């Protein structure tokens, strides 16, 4: 079984577990240091995946939002990078816009990835060099080349003047989705033009979307335009800018590299 087949089966099993819970009624806790909420559904999905995936690939490392990190993963060439439920706040509020985000990184690059939204019946998938798909049908990023005509998925704080050259963000239509993984998937299938976050971002939020978007013909980088690398000792990335290559280039050119970022 390929890594992609394994991730797809695991995502389907994760969806079955998550859908047993009602988000607004699920028990919920706040993580320390302002790291956001976690629900009993997150923990149940994580338990399933942590049993299923390493059993199939015992030589792979493990990095998950809901598992205490271990330096052991840094000794492994391949590692699972998992967000059991990306968009936990949305899940807890009863929204359908949350996802399971599963990826394999090899040598710092993502080689297989799945983003699954069980309540929307959307399974995004990609393997390195094999293209990207939504429910088995090939997808590609938007053909737009003019940022002014694009719908960019981003939170309002990213438009603050201190982040942009000339203290003025470029013109585009702004919209938002709570799940970073879903934002990247929407760009990959061309339903959104681009996405960006200037906040330091956990690898598990980004890993699967990075490959799916690139295999759909797009470009993903940190906020400085550098390629994304994974399985870092501290699994944080310097923001994410993603879109078709032309729109990505425009956004990177407009961002002030000396800007403060968001949240450190």
PDB file of C-alpha atoms in Angstrom:
ATOM      1  CA  UNK A   1       0.000   0.000   0.000  1.00  0.00           C
ATOM      2  CA  UNK A   2       1.362   3.432  -0.950  1.00  0.00           C
ATOM      3  CA  UNK A   3       1.687   6.221   1.585  1.00  0.00           C
ATOM      4  CA  UNK A   4      -1.143   8.081  -0.153  1.00  0.00           C
ATOM      5  CA  UNK A   5      -3.460   5.060   0.032  1.00  0.00           C
ATOM      6  CA  UNK A   6      -2.599   4.683   3.712  1.00  0.00           C
ATOM      7  CA  UNK A   7      -3.329   8.349   4.457  1.00  0.00           C
ATOM      8  CA  UNK A   8      -6.606   8.191   2.550  1.00  0.00           C
ATOM      9  CA  UNK A   9      -7.820   5.166   4.521  1.00  0.00           C
ATOM     10  CA  UNK A  10      -6.719   6.798   7.757  1.00  0.00           C
ATOM     11  CA  UNK A  11      -8.566  10.036   6.902  1.00  0.00           C
ATOM     12  CA  UNK A  12     -11.759   8.120   6.154  1.00  0.00           C
ATOM     13  CA  UNK A  13     -11.469   6.321   9.502  1.00  0.00           C
ATOM     14  CA  UNK A  14     -10.810   9.662  11.222  1.00  0.00           C
ATOM     15  CA  UNK A  15     -13.966  11.083   9.678  1.00  0.00           C
ATOM     16  CA  UNK A  16     -16.031   8.194  11.028  1.00  0.00           C
ATOM     17  CA  UNK A  17     -14.701   8.881  14.529  1.00  0.00           C
ATOM     18  CA  UNK A  18     -15.177  12.665  14.387  1.00  0.00           C
ATOM     19  CA  UNK A  19     -18.725  12.410  13.117  1.00  0.00           C
ATOM     20  CA  UNK A  20     -19.723  10.468  16.225  1.00  0.00           C
ATOM     21  CA  UNK A  21     -19.381  13.727  18.134  1.00  0.00           C
ATOM     22  CA  UNK A  22     -21.539  16.812  18.025  1.00  0.00           C
ATOM     23  CA  UNK A  23     -19.112  19.704  18.000  1.00  0.00           C
ATOM     24  CA  UNK A  24     -21.096  22.085  20.238  1.00  0.00           C
ATOM     25  CA  UNK A  25     -21.751  19.290  22.753  1.00  0.00           C
ATOM     26  CA  UNK A  26     -18.270  17.750  22.750  1.00  0.00           C
ATOM     27  CA  UNK A  27     -16.200  18.287  25.886  1.00  0.00           C
ATOM     28  CA  UNK A  28     -13.731  21.103  25.309  1.00  0.00           C
ATOM     29  CA  UNK A  29     -10.611  22.417  27.027  1.00  0.00           C
ATOM     30  CA  UNK A  30      -8.324  25.386  26.410  1.00  0.00           C
ATOM     31  CA  UNK A  31      -4.657  24.537  25.895  1.00  0.00           C
ATOM     32  CA  UNK A  32      -2.036  26.400  27.936  1.00  0.00           C
ATOM     33  CA  UNK A  33      -0.204  29.479  26.620  1.00  0.00           C
ATOM     34  CA  UNK A  34      -3.068  30.546  24.374  1.00  0.00           C
ATOM     35  CA  UNK A  35      -2.633  27.645  21.954  1.00  0.00           C
ATOM     36  CA  UNK A  36      -6.358  27.346  21.364  1.00  0.00           C
ATOM     37  CA  UNK A  37      -9.048  24.797  22.194  1.00  0.00           C
ATOM     38  CA  UNK A  38      -9.046  21.020  22.021  1.00  0.00           C
ATOM     39  CA  UNK A  39     -12.097  18.762  22.172  1.00  0.00           C
ATOM     40  CA  UNK A  40     -12.663  15.136  23.012  1.00  0.00           C
ATOM     41  CA  UNK A  41     -13.131  14.569  19.269  1.00  0.00           C
ATOM     42  CA  UNK A  42      -9.590  15.840  18.526  1.00  0.00           C
ATOM     43  CA  UNK A  43      -8.196  13.424  21.092  1.00  0.00           C
ATOM     44  CA  UNK A  44     -10.254  10.478  19.841  1.00  0.00           C
ATOM     45  CA  UNK A  45      -9.164  11.056  16.247  1.00  0.00           C
ATOM     46  CA  UNK A  46      -5.547  11.472  17.319  1.00  0.00           C
ATOM     47  CA  UNK A  47      -5.662   8.201  19.261  1.00  0.00           C
ATOM     48  CA  UNK A  48      -6.973   6.354  16.209  1.00  0.00           C
ATOM     49  CA  UNK A  49      -4.345   7.812  13.888  1.00  0.00           C
ATOM     50  CA  UNK A  50      -1.490   7.297  16.345  1.00  0.00           C
ATOM     51  CA  UNK A  51      -2.428   3.628  16.533  1.00  0.00           C
ATOM     52  CA  UNK A  52      -3.121   3.097  12.833  1.00  0.00           C
ATOM     53  CA  UNK A  53      -0.350   4.969  11.027  1.00  0.00           C
ATOM     54  CA  UNK A  54       2.817   4.037  12.979  1.00  0.00           C
ATOM     55  CA  UNK A  55       1.678   0.412  12.986  1.00  0.00           C
ATOM     56  CA  UNK A  56       1.739   0.500   9.180  1.00  0.00           C
ATOM     57  CA  UNK A  57       5.043   2.421   8.976  1.00  0.00           C
ATOM     58  CA  UNK A  58       7.022   1.664  12.168  1.00  0.00           C
ATOM     59  CA  UNK A  59      10.161   3.349  10.836  1.00  0.00           C
ATOM     60  CA  UNK A  60       8.411   6.723  10.358  1.00  0.00           C
ATOM     61  CA  UNK A  61       8.515   9.485  12.931  1.00  0.00           C
ATOM     62  CA  UNK A  62       5.430  11.163  14.392  1.00  0.00           C
ATOM     63  CA  UNK A  63       4.423  14.823  14.725  1.00  0.00           C
ATOM     64  CA  UNK A  64       0.855  15.655  15.696  1.00  0.00           C
ATOM     65  CA  UNK A  65      -0.838  18.664  17.228  1.00  0.00           C
ATOM     66  CA  UNK A  66      -2.367  16.482  19.920  1.00  0.00           C
ATOM     67  CA  UNK A  67       0.684  14.367  20.859  1.00  0.00           C
ATOM     68  CA  UNK A  68       3.547  15.573  23.043  1.00  0.00           C
ATOM     69  CA  UNK A  69       6.468  16.177  20.704  1.00  0.00           C
ATOM     70  CA  UNK A  70       9.551  13.975  20.803  1.00  0.00           C
ATOM     71  CA  UNK A  71      13.014  14.620  19.375  1.00  0.00           C
ATOM     72  CA  UNK A  72      12.974  11.038  18.099  1.00  0.00           C
ATOM     73  CA  UNK A  73      11.241  12.245  14.922  1.00  0.00           C
ATOM     74  CA  UNK A  74      14.352  14.262  14.037  1.00  0.00           C
ATOM     75  CA  UNK A  75      16.292  11.003  13.651  1.00  0.00           C
ATOM     76  CA  UNK A  76      13.821   9.648  11.071  1.00  0.00           C
ATOM     77  CA  UNK A  77      14.055  10.325   7.347  1.00  0.00           C
ATOM     78  CA  UNK A  78      10.259  10.045   7.007  1.00  0.00           C
ATOM     79  CA  UNK A  79       7.675  11.436   9.417  1.00  0.00           C
ATOM     80  CA  UNK A  80       3.896  11.625   9.670  1.00  0.00           C
ATOM     81  CA  UNK A  81       2.689  15.207  10.200  1.00  0.00           C
ATOM     82  CA  UNK A  82      -0.886  15.176  11.492  1.00  0.00           C
ATOM     83  CA  UNK A  83      -3.587  17.617  12.511  1.00  0.00           C
ATOM     84  CA  UNK A  84      -6.439  15.430  13.791  1.00  0.00           C
ATOM     85  CA  UNK A  85      -8.969  18.259  13.380  1.00  0.00           C
ATOM     86  CA  UNK A  86      -7.831  21.469  11.719  1.00  0.00           C
ATOM     87  CA  UNK A  87     -10.368  24.153  12.577  1.00  0.00           C
ATOM     88  CA  UNK A  88     -11.233  22.961  16.080  1.00  0.00           C
ATOM     89  CA  UNK A  89     -13.031  26.215  16.907  1.00  0.00           C
ATOM     90  CA  UNK A  90     -15.229  25.763  13.837  1.00  0.00           C
ATOM     91  CA  UNK A  91     -15.912  22.147  14.826  1.00  0.00           C
ATOM     92  CA  UNK A  92     -16.867  23.191  18.354  1.00  0.00           C
ATOM     93  CA  UNK A  93     -19.201  25.874  16.996  1.00  0.00           C
ATOM     94  CA  UNK A  94     -21.037  23.389  14.787  1.00  0.00           C
ATOM     95  CA  UNK A  95     -19.567  24.537  11.456  1.00  0.00           C
ATOM     96  CA  UNK A  96     -18.837  22.014   8.695  1.00  0.00           C
ATOM     97  CA  UNK A  97     -15.624  23.794   7.682  1.00  0.00           C
ATOM     98  CA  UNK A  98     -13.054  21.670   9.534  1.00  0.00           C
ATOM     99  CA  UNK A  99     -10.703  19.052   8.193  1.00  0.00           C
ATOM    100  CA  UNK A 100      -8.421  16.137   8.915  1.00  0.00           C
ATOM    101  CA  UNK A 101      -4.944  17.038   7.637  1.00  0.00           C
ATOM    102  CA  UNK A 102      -2.491  14.143   7.133  1.00  0.00           C
ATOM    103  CA  UNK A 103       0.910  14.218   5.443  1.00  0.00           C
ATOM    104  CA  UNK A 104       4.187  12.360   5.089  1.00  0.00           C
ATOM    105  CA  UNK A 105       7.433  14.316   4.930  1.00  0.00           C
ATOM    106  CA  UNK A 106      10.607  12.735   3.614  1.00  0.00           C
ATOM    107  CA  UNK A 107      13.878  14.597   3.905  1.00  0.00           C
ATOM    108  CA  UNK A 108      11.996  17.757   4.855  1.00  0.00           C
ATOM    109  CA  UNK A 109       9.642  17.740   1.858  1.00  0.00           C
ATOM    110  CA  UNK A 110       6.042  16.525   1.749  1.00  0.00           C
ATOM    111  CA  UNK A 111       5.627  13.450  -0.435  1.00  0.00           C
ATOM    112  CA  UNK A 112       2.039  12.358   0.273  1.00  0.00           C
ATOM    113  CA  UNK A 113      -0.912  14.333   1.625  1.00  0.00           C
ATOM    114  CA  UNK A 114      -4.632  14.242   2.325  1.00  0.00           C
ATOM    115  CA  UNK A 115      -7.058  16.926   3.506  1.00  0.00           C
ATOM    116  CA  UNK A 116     -10.483  15.473   4.255  1.00  0.00           C
ATOM    117  CA  UNK A 117     -13.632  17.411   5.135  1.00  0.00           C
ATOM    118  CA  UNK A 118     -16.068  14.636   6.099  1.00  0.00           C
ATOM    119  CA  UNK A 119     -19.090  16.891   6.528  1.00  0.00           C
ATOM    120  CA  UNK A 120     -18.544  18.325   3.053  1.00  0.00           C
ATOM    121  CA  UNK A 121     -17.517  14.983   1.518  1.00  0.00           C
ATOM    122  CA  UNK A 122     -14.339  16.519   0.099  1.00  0.00           C
ATOM    123  CA  UNK A 123     -11.175  14.413  -0.058  1.00  0.00           C
ATOM    124  CA  UNK A 124      -8.190  16.359  -1.375  1.00  0.00           C
ATOM    125  CA  UNK A 125      -5.126  14.245  -2.077  1.00  0.00           C
ATOM    126  CA  UNK A 126      -1.694  14.352  -3.692  1.00  0.00           C
ATOM    127  CA  UNK A 127       1.476  12.323  -4.042  1.00  0.00           C
ATOM    128  CA  UNK A 128       4.764  13.843  -5.149  1.00  0.00           C
ATOM    129  CA  UNK A 129       4.969  13.990  -8.947  1.00  0.00           C
ATOM    130  CA  UNK A 130       1.473  12.525  -9.437  1.00  0.00           C
ATOM    131  CA  UNK A 131      -0.720  15.638  -9.400  1.00  0.00           C
ATOM    132  CA  UNK A 132      -3.502  16.599  -7.017  1.00  0.00           C
ATOM    133  CA  UNK A 133      -7.128  15.501  -6.895  1.00  0.00           C
ATOM    134  CA  UNK A 134     -10.461  16.231  -5.253  1.00  0.00           C
ATOM    135  CA  UNK A 135     -12.539  13.079  -4.791  1.00  0.00           C
ATOM    136  CA  UNK A 136     -10.346  11.397  -7.385  1.00  0.00           C
ATOM    137  CA  UNK A 137     -10.708  14.104 -10.046  1.00  0.00           C
ATOM    138  CA  UNK A 138      -7.632  16.117 -11.014  1.00  0.00           C
ATOM    139  CA  UNK A 139      -7.537  19.732  -9.825  1.00  0.00           C
ATOM    140  CA  UNK A 140      -5.402  22.757 -10.605  1.00  0.00           C
ATOM    141  CA  UNK A 141      -5.020  26.273  -9.284  1.00  0.00           C
ATOM    142  CA  UNK A 142      -6.779  29.278 -10.809  1.00  0.00           C
ATOM    143  CA  UNK A 143      -5.594  30.643 -14.147  1.00  0.00           C
ATOM    144  CA  UNK A 144      -5.830  34.209 -12.808  1.00  0.00           C
ATOM    145  CA  UNK A 145      -2.732  36.356 -13.244  1.00  0.00           C
ATOM    146  CA  UNK A 146      -4.131  39.645 -11.896  1.00  0.00           C
ATOM    147  CA  UNK A 147      -4.230  39.855  -8.109  1.00  0.00           C
ATOM    148  CA  UNK A 148      -6.844  42.607  -8.266  1.00  0.00           C
ATOM    149  CA  UNK A 149      -9.332  40.057  -9.619  1.00  0.00           C
ATOM    150  CA  UNK A 150      -8.482  37.371  -7.070  1.00  0.00           C
ATOM    151  CA  UNK A 151     -10.272  36.160  -3.952  1.00  0.00           C
ATOM    152  CA  UNK A 152      -7.562  35.862  -1.280  1.00  0.00           C
ATOM    153  CA  UNK A 153      -8.252  33.848   1.862  1.00  0.00           C
ATOM    154  CA  UNK A 154      -6.732  35.692   4.792  1.00  0.00           C
ATOM    155  CA  UNK A 155      -7.601  37.074   8.212  1.00  0.00           C
ATOM    156  CA  UNK A 156      -8.147  40.823   8.494  1.00  0.00           C
ATOM    157  CA  UNK A 157      -5.032  41.505  10.655  1.00  0.00           C
ATOM    158  CA  UNK A 158      -2.855  40.483   7.702  1.00  0.00           C
ATOM    159  CA  UNK A 159      -4.028  43.617   5.855  1.00  0.00           C
ATOM    160  CA  UNK A 160      -2.551  45.986   8.447  1.00  0.00           C
ATOM    161  CA  UNK A 161      -0.308  48.572   6.715  1.00  0.00           C
ATOM    162  CA  UNK A 162       2.876  47.609   8.575  1.00  0.00           C
ATOM    163  CA  UNK A 163       3.024  44.310   6.670  1.00  0.00           C
ATOM    164  CA  UNK A 164       3.142  45.853   3.187  1.00  0.00           C
ATOM    165  CA  UNK A 165       5.542  47.925   1.147  1.00  0.00           C
ATOM    166  CA  UNK A 166       4.342  51.507   0.997  1.00  0.00           C
ATOM    167  CA  UNK A 167       2.093  50.588   3.938  1.00  0.00           C
ATOM    168  CA  UNK A 168      -0.654  49.659   1.505  1.00  0.00           C
ATOM    169  CA  UNK A 169      -1.815  46.102   0.752  1.00  0.00           C
ATOM    170  CA  UNK A 170      -2.505  45.359  -2.919  1.00  0.00           C
ATOM    171  CA  UNK A 171      -6.093  45.345  -4.083  1.00  0.00           C
ATOM    172  CA  UNK A 172      -7.874  41.994  -3.917  1.00  0.00           C
ATOM    173  CA  UNK A 173     -11.100  40.523  -2.578  1.00  0.00           C
ATOM    174  CA  UNK A 174     -10.634  39.187   0.951  1.00  0.00           C
ATOM    175  CA  UNK A 175     -12.500  36.249   2.424  1.00  0.00           C
ATOM    176  CA  UNK A 176     -11.786  33.797   5.211  1.00  0.00           C
ATOM    177  CA  UNK A 177     -12.063  30.165   6.305  1.00  0.00           C
ATOM    178  CA  UNK A 178     -11.065  29.020   9.804  1.00  0.00           C
ATOM    179  CA  UNK A 179      -9.082  25.959   8.695  1.00  0.00           C
ATOM    180  CA  UNK A 180      -5.651  26.723   7.218  1.00  0.00           C
ATOM    181  CA  UNK A 181      -5.655  23.320   5.532  1.00  0.00           C
ATOM    182  CA  UNK A 182      -9.000  24.063   3.872  1.00  0.00           C
ATOM    183  CA  UNK A 183      -7.792  27.487   2.734  1.00  0.00           C
ATOM    184  CA  UNK A 184      -4.872  25.860   0.944  1.00  0.00           C
ATOM    185  CA  UNK A 185      -7.156  23.198  -0.545  1.00  0.00           C
ATOM    186  CA  UNK A 186      -9.549  25.849  -1.906  1.00  0.00           C
ATOM    187  CA  UNK A 187      -6.617  27.550  -3.614  1.00  0.00           C
ATOM    188  CA  UNK A 188      -5.446  24.206  -5.002  1.00  0.00           C
ATOM    189  CA  UNK A 189      -8.793  23.493  -6.674  1.00  0.00           C
ATOM    190  CA  UNK A 190      -9.081  27.033  -8.084  1.00  0.00           C
ATOM    191  CA  UNK A 191     -12.095  28.107  -6.035  1.00  0.00           C
ATOM    192  CA  UNK A 192      -9.939  30.750  -4.350  1.00  0.00           C
ATOM    193  CA  UNK A 193      -7.156  32.724  -5.945  1.00  0.00           C
ATOM    194  CA  UNK A 194      -4.589  32.693  -3.130  1.00  0.00           C
ATOM    195  CA  UNK A 195      -4.145  32.562   0.636  1.00  0.00           C
ATOM    196  CA  UNK A 196      -1.772  34.052   3.134  1.00  0.00           C
ATOM    197  CA  UNK A 197      -1.091  34.107   6.832  1.00  0.00           C
ATOM    198  CA  UNK A 198       1.705  36.147   8.356  1.00  0.00           C
ATOM    199  CA  UNK A 199       1.411  34.441  11.724  1.00  0.00           C
ATOM    200  CA  UNK A 200       3.972  31.795  12.605  1.00  0.00           C
ATOM    201  CA  UNK A 201       2.195  28.569  11.688  1.00  0.00           C
ATOM    202  CA  UNK A 202       2.495  25.040  12.985  1.00  0.00           C
ATOM    203  CA  UNK A 203       3.704  22.473  10.466  1.00  0.00           C
ATOM    204  CA  UNK A 204       0.639  20.271  10.978  1.00  0.00           C
ATOM    205  CA  UNK A 205      -1.633  23.081   9.768  1.00  0.00           C
ATOM    206  CA  UNK A 206       0.325  23.497   6.527  1.00  0.00           C
ATOM    207  CA  UNK A 207       2.042  20.240   5.548  1.00  0.00           C
ATOM    208  CA  UNK A 208      -0.741  18.526   3.595  1.00  0.00           C
ATOM    209  CA  UNK A 209      -1.851  21.735   1.880  1.00  0.00           C
ATOM    210  CA  UNK A 210       1.702  22.477   0.750  1.00  0.00           C
ATOM    211  CA  UNK A 211       1.947  19.371  -1.417  1.00  0.00           C
ATOM    212  CA  UNK A 212      -1.655  19.419  -2.660  1.00  0.00           C
ATOM    213  CA  UNK A 213      -1.292  23.015  -3.780  1.00  0.00           C
ATOM    214  CA  UNK A 214       2.096  22.488  -5.440  1.00  0.00           C
ATOM    215  CA  UNK A 215       0.892  19.368  -7.245  1.00  0.00           C
ATOM    216  CA  UNK A 216      -2.075  21.441  -8.491  1.00  0.00           C
ATOM    217  CA  UNK A 217       0.398  23.774 -10.189  1.00  0.00           C
ATOM    218  CA  UNK A 218       0.722  26.429  -7.495  1.00  0.00           C
ATOM    219  CA  UNK A 219       3.493  27.771  -5.320  1.00  0.00           C
ATOM    220  CA  UNK A 220       3.689  27.810  -1.527  1.00  0.00           C
ATOM    221  CA  UNK A 221       6.339  29.556   0.542  1.00  0.00           C
ATOM    222  CA  UNK A 222       6.874  31.288   3.848  1.00  0.00           C
ATOM    223  CA  UNK A 223       6.138  35.019   4.016  1.00  0.00           C
ATOM    224  CA  UNK A 224       9.656  35.789   2.770  1.00  0.00           C
ATOM    225  CA  UNK A 225       9.270  33.654  -0.363  1.00  0.00           C
ATOM    226  CA  UNK A 226      11.431  30.732   0.802  1.00  0.00           C
ATOM    227  CA  UNK A 227      10.375  27.125   0.157  1.00  0.00           C
ATOM    228  CA  UNK A 228       8.663  25.376   3.063  1.00  0.00           C
ATOM    229  CA  UNK A 229      10.681  22.712   4.872  1.00  0.00           C
ATOM    230  CA  UNK A 230       9.197  20.299   7.385  1.00  0.00           C
ATOM    231  CA  UNK A 231      10.184  18.206  10.404  1.00  0.00           C
ATOM    232  CA  UNK A 232      12.058  21.127  11.956  1.00  0.00           C
ATOM    233  CA  UNK A 233      13.250  20.933  15.580  1.00  0.00           C
ATOM    234  CA  UNK A 234      10.691  23.620  16.422  1.00  0.00           C
ATOM    235  CA  UNK A 235       7.824  22.780  14.052  1.00  0.00           C
ATOM    236  CA  UNK A 236       6.873  26.356  13.192  1.00  0.00           C
ATOM    237  CA  UNK A 237       6.954  28.115   9.804  1.00  0.00           C
ATOM    238  CA  UNK A 238       7.335  31.848   9.147  1.00  0.00           C
ATOM    239  CA  UNK A 239       3.826  32.282   7.790  1.00  0.00           C
ATOM    240  CA  UNK A 240       2.534  30.966   4.481  1.00  0.00           C
ATOM    241  CA  UNK A 241       1.841  32.571   1.099  1.00  0.00           C
ATOM    242  CA  UNK A 242       0.255  30.283  -1.492  1.00  0.00           C
ATOM    243  CA  UNK A 243      -1.414  30.543  -4.868  1.00  0.00           C
ATOM    244  CA  UNK A 244      -0.909  30.192  -8.593  1.00  0.00           C
ATOM    245  CA  UNK A 245       2.666  31.156  -9.393  1.00  0.00           C
ATOM    246  CA  UNK A 246       1.741  34.571 -10.823  1.00  0.00           C
ATOM    247  CA  UNK A 247      -0.384  35.575  -7.828  1.00  0.00           C
ATOM    248  CA  UNK A 248       2.140  34.200  -5.366  1.00  0.00           C
ATOM    249  CA  UNK A 249       4.840  36.315  -7.003  1.00  0.00           C
ATOM    250  CA  UNK A 250       2.669  39.444  -6.731  1.00  0.00           C
ATOM    251  CA  UNK A 251       1.935  38.868  -3.065  1.00  0.00           C
ATOM    252  CA  UNK A 252       5.561  38.237  -2.142  1.00  0.00           C
ATOM    253  CA  UNK A 253       6.625  41.333  -4.068  1.00  0.00           C
ATOM    254  CA  UNK A 254       4.070  43.461  -2.183  1.00  0.00           C
ATOM    255  CA  UNK A 255       4.886  42.175   1.321  1.00  0.00           C
ATOM    256  CA  UNK A 256       7.416  44.088   3.380  1.00  0.00           C
ATOM    257  CA  UNK A 257      10.134  41.598   4.403  1.00  0.00           C
ATOM    258  CA  UNK A 258      10.929  43.858   7.351  1.00  0.00           C
ATOM    259  CA  UNK A 259       7.336  43.785   8.542  1.00  0.00           C
ATOM    260  CA  UNK A 260       6.706  42.501  12.046  1.00  0.00           C
ATOM    261  CA  UNK A 261       4.707  39.381  11.225  1.00  0.00           C
ATOM    262  CA  UNK A 262       1.869  38.515  13.577  1.00  0.00           C
ATOM    263  CA  UNK A 263       2.206  36.905  16.967  1.00  0.00           C
ATOM    264  CA  UNK A 264       6.007  37.002  17.009  1.00  0.00           C
TER     265      UNK A 264
END
